Tab-separated table of C-alpha atoms in Angstrom:
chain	number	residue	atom	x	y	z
A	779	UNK	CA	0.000	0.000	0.000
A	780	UNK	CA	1.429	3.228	-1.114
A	781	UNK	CA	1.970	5.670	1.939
A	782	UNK	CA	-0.368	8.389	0.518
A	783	UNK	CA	-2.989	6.052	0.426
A	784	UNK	CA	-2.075	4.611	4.207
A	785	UNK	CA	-1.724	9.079	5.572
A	786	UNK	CA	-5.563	9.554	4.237
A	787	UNK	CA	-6.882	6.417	5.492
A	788	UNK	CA	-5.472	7.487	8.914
A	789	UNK	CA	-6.397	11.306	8.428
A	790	UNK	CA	-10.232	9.693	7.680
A	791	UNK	CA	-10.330	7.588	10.970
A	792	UNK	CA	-8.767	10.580	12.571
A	793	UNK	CA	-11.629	12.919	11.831
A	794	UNK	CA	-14.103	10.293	12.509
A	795	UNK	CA	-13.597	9.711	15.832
A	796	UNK	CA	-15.754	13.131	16.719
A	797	UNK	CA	-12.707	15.579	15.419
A	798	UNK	CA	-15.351	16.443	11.766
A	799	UNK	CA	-17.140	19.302	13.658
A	800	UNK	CA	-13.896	21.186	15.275
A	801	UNK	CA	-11.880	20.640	12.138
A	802	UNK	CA	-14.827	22.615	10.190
A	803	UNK	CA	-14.554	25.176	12.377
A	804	UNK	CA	-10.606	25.249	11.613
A	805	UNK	CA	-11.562	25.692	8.381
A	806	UNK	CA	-14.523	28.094	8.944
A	807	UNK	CA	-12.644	30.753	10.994
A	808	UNK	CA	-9.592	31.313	9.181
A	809	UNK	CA	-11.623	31.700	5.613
A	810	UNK	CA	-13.751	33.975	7.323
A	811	UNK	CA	-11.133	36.020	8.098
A	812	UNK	CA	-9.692	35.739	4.544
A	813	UNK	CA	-13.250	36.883	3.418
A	814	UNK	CA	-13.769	39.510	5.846
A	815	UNK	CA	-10.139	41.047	3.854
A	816	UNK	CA	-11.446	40.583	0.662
A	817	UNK	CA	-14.901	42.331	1.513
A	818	UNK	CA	-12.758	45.174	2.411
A	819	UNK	CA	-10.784	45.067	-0.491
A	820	UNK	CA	-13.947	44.907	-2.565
A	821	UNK	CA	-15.599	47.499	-0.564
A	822	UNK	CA	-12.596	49.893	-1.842
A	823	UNK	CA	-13.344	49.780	-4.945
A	824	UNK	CA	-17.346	50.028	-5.023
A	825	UNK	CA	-17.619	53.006	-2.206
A	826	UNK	CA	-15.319	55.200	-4.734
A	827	UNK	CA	-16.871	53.906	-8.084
A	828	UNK	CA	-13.913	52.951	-9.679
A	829	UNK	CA	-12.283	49.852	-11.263
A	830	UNK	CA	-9.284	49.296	-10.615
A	831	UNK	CA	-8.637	49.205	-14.463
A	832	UNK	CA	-9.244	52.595	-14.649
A	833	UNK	CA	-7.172	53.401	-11.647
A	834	UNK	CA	-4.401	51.283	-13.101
A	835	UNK	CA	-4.565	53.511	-16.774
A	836	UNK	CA	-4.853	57.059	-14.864
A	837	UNK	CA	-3.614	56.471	-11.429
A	838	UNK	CA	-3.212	60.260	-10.551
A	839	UNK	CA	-6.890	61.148	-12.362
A	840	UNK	CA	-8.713	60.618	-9.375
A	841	UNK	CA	-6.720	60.823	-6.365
A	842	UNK	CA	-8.932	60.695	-3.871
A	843	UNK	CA	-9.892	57.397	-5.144
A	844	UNK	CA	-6.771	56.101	-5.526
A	845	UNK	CA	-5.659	57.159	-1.843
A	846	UNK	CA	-8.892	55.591	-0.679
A	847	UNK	CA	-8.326	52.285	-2.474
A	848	UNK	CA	-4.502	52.073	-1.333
A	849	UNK	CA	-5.948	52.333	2.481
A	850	UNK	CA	-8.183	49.866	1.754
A	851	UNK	CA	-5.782	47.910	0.776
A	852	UNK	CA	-3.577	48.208	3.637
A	853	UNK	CA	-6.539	47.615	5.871
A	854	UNK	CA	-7.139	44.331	3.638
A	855	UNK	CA	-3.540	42.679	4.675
A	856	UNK	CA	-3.825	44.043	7.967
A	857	UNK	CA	-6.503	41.953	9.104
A	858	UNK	CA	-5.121	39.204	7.839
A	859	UNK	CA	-2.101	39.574	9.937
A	860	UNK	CA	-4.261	40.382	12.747
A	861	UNK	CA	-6.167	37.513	12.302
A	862	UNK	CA	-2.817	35.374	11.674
A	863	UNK	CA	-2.877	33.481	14.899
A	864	UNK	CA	-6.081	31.506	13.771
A	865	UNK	CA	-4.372	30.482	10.546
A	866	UNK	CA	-1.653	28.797	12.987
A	867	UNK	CA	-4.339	27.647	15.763
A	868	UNK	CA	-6.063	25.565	12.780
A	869	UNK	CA	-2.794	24.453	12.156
A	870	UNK	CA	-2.476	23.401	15.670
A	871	UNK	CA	-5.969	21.736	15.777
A	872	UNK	CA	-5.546	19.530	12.572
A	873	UNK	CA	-2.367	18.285	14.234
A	874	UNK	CA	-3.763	17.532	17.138
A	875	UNK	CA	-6.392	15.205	15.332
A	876	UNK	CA	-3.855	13.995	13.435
A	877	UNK	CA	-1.655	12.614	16.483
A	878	UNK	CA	-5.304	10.888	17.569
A	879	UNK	CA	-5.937	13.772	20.312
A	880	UNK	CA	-9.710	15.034	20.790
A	881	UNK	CA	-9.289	18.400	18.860
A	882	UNK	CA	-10.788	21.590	20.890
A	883	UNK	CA	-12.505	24.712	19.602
A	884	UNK	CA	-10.099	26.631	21.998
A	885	UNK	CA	-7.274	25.332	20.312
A	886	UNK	CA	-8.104	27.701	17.108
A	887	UNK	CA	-7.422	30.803	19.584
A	888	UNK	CA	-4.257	29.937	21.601
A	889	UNK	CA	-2.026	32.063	20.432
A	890	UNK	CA	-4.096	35.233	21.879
A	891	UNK	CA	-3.467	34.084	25.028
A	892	UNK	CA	-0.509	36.088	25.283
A	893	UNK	CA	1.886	38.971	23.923
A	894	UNK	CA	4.764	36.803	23.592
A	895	UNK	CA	2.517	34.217	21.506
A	896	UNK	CA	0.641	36.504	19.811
A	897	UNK	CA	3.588	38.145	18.284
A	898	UNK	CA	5.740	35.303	17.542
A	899	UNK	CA	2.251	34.088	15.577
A	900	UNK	CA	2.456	37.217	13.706
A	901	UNK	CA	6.192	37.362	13.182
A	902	UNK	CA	6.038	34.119	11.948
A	903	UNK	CA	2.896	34.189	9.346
A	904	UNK	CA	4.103	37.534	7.945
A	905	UNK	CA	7.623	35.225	7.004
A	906	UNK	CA	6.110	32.628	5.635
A	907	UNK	CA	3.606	34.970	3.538
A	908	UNK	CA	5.849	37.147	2.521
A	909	UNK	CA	8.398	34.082	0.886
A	910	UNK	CA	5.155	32.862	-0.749
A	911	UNK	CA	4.222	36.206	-2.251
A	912	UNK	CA	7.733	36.579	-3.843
A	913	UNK	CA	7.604	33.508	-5.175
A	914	UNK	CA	3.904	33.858	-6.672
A	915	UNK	CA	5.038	36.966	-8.258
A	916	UNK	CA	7.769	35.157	-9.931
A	917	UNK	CA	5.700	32.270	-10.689
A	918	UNK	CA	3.521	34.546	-12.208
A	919	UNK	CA	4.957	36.965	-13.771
A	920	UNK	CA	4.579	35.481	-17.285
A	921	UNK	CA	1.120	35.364	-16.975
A	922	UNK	CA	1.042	38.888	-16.121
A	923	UNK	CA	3.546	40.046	-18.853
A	924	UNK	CA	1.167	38.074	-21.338
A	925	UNK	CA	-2.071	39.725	-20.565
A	926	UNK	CA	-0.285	43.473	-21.224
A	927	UNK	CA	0.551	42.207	-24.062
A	928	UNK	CA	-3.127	40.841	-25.242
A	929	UNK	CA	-3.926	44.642	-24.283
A	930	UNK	CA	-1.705	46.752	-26.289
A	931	UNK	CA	-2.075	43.675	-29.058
A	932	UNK	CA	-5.654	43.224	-29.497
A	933	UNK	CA	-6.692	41.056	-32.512
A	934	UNK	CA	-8.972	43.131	-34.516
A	935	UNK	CA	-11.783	42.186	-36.316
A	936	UNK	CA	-14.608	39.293	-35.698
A	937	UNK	CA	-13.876	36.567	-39.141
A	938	UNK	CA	-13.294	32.575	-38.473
A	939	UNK	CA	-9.186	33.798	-38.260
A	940	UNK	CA	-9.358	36.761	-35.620
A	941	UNK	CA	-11.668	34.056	-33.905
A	942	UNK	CA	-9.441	31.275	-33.356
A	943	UNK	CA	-6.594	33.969	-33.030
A	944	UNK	CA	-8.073	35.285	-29.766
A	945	UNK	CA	-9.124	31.579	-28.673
A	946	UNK	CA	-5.541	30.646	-29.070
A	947	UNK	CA	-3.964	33.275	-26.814
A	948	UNK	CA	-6.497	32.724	-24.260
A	949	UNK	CA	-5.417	28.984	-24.074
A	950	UNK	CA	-2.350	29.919	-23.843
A	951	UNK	CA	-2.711	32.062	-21.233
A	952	UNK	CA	-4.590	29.617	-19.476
A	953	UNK	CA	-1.366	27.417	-19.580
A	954	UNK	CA	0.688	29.887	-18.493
A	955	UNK	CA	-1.073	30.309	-15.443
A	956	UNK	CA	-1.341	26.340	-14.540
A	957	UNK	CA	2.058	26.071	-15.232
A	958	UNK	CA	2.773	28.959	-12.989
A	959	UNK	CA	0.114	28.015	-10.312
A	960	UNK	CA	2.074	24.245	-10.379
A	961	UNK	CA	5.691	25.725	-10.481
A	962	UNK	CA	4.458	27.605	-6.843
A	963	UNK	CA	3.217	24.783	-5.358
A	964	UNK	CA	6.864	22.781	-6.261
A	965	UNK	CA	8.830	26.203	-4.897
A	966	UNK	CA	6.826	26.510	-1.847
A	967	UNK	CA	7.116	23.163	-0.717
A	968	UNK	CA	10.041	24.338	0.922
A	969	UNK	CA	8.139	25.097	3.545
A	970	UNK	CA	5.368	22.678	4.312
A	971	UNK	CA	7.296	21.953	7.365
A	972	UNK	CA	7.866	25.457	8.802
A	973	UNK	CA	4.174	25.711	10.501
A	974	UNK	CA	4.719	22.336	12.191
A	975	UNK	CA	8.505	23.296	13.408
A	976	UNK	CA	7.057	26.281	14.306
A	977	UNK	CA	4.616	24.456	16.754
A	978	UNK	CA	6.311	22.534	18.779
A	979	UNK	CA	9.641	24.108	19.074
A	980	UNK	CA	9.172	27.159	20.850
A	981	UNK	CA	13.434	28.046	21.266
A	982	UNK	CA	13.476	28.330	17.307
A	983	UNK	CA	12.508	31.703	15.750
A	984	UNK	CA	10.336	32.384	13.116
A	985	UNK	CA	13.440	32.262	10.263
A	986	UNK	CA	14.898	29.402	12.056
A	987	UNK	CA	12.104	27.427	11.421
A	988	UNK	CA	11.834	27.979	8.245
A	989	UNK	CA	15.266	27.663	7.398
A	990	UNK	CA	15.265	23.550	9.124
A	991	UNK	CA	11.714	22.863	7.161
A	992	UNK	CA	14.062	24.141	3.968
A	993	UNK	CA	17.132	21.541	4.676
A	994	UNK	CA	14.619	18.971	5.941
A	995	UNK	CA	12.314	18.949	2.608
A	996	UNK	CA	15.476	18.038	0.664
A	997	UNK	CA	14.955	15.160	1.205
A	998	UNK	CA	10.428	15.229	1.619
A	999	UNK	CA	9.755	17.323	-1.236
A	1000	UNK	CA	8.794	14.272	-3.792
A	1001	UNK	CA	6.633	12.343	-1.053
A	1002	UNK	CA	4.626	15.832	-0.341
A	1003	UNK	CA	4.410	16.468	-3.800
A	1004	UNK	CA	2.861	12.902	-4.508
A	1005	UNK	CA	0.388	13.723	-1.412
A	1006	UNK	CA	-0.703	16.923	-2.931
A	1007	UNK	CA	-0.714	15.290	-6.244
A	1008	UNK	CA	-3.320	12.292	-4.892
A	1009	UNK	CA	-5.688	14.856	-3.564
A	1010	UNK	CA	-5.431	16.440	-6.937
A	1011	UNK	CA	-9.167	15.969	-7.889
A	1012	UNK	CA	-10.545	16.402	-4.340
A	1013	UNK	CA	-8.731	20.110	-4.300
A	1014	UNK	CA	-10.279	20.715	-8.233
A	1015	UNK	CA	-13.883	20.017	-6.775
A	1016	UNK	CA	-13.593	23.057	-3.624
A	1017	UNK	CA	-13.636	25.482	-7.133
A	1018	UNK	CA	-17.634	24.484	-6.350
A	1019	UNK	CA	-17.300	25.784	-2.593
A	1020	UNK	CA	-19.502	23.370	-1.127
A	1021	UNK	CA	-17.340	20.311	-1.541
A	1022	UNK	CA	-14.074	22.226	0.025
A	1023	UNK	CA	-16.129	22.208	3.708
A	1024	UNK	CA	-15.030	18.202	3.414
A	1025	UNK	CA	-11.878	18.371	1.664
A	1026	UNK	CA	-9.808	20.946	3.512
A	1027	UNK	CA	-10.247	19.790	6.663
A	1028	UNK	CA	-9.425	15.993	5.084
A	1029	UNK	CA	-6.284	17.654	3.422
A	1030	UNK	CA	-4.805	19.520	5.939
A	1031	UNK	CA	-5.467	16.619	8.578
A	1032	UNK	CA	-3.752	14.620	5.956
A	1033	UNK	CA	-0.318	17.125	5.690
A	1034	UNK	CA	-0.106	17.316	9.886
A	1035	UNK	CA	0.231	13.145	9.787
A	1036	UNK	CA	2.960	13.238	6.416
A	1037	UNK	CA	4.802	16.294	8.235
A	1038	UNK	CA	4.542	14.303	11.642
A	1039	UNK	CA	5.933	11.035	9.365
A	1040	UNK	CA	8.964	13.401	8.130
A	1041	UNK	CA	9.752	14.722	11.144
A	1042	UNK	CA	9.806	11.679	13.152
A	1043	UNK	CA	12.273	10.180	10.547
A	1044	UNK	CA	14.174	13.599	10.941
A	1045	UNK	CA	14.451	12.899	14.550
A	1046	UNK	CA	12.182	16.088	14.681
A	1047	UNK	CA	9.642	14.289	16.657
A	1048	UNK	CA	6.015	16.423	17.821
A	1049	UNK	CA	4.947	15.569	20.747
């Protein structure tokens, strides 16, 4: 039996045994706090009436606007980062059903207990979002440089030709960004193990961690990558919402038993 297929057998009886409810609500709370950011972020945009198309071709036309919609967008991040601690509290609670423990509600909201936690929470969520960003925008970057160019390049014209002309460069920007969107996932993988370091090694700092889940994935990176890979058509269905309220919590219960495999073999033990 392939050891993807033994991890989400054991992440199923995990959840099973009374953990389904609580690891919902690890899932609930940290998208609504993703949601509540992008409500702002939309919000910016309405309340001032423009797109940000428009702001992007005439940035200095409306200032006021623009002003407005670069606070909002400030605001946007910011409650993400205040909200960070939740993000690493769910990642706290799927570990904790993964290692068999009854996972608590409470658990989501631990790292508020303190200032000390709090802000090592933050320190370390801004890190790992920040290396993820960087590498998005490089991931992505093609994808970007190929839509300016469908702008300033626009096929003219509606015959059979112009047609298949546009159809074309919309497939191919549709490859560009799978192809980006994959190359991500293989850079990031870096750090699948920083959150779990993180966790249960308080005397390590923020980079620290990150740095050991680097060297330690040297090794990891093609058995996470096959994980990720056999929840590939689980993770296409959450594009229809509904079916993600089953799937994250499955996947992420799934990656705190592989990181808890690799770190045992590491010597990296959780307790």
């Amino acid at each position: 039996m392939k050891a993807e297929t033994i991890i989400k057998q054991q992440a199923r009886n995990s959840l099973a045994d009374q953990n389904w409810g609580v690891a919902l609500a690890a899932f609930i709370f940290p998208a609504c706090a993703f949601f509540m950011a992008q409500t702002v972020n939309s919000f910016s945009v309405i309340v001032r009436g423009a797109s940000v198309e428009e702001l992007a071709n005439a940035p200095f036309a409306r200032p006021e606007a623009l002003l407005f919609f670069l606070l909002l967008q400030v605001l946007a991040v910011g409650i993400l980062f205040v909200f960070s601690p939740v993000f690493v509290g769910a990642a706290k609670l799927y570990t904790d059903i993964a290692h068999g423990r009854q996972g608590r509600l409470s658990t989501l909201f631990g790292w508020f207990s303190g200032k000390h936690q709090y802000g090592r929470a933050v320190v370390f969520s801004l890190s790992l979002a920040v290396r993820n960003v960087l590498w998005a925008l490089l991931c992505f970057f093609p994808c970007g440089f190929f839509v300016v160019l469908l702008r300033n390049f626009s096929v003219e014209g509606s015959g059979p030709l112009q047609e298949g002309i546009r159809l074309l460069w919309y497939f191919f920007l549709v490859l560009l960004i799978l192809l980006g969107l994959a190359l991500w996932v293989v850079l990031t993988s870096r750090y699948f193990l920083a959150p779990y370091l993180f966790l249960y090694k308080e005397e390590l700092s923020a980079k620290a961690c990150v740095m050991q889940s680097i060297f330690l994935m040297k090794k990891n990176k093609g058995r996470y990558l096959r994980l990720v890979l056999s929840f590939l058509p689980w993770l296409l269905s959450c594009f229809f919402v509904i079916p993600a309220l089953y799937v994250v919590p499955y996947f992420q219960t799934a990656c705190a038993l592989s990181a808890r495999w690799m770190l045992e073999e590491a010597g990296e033990g959780i307790p």
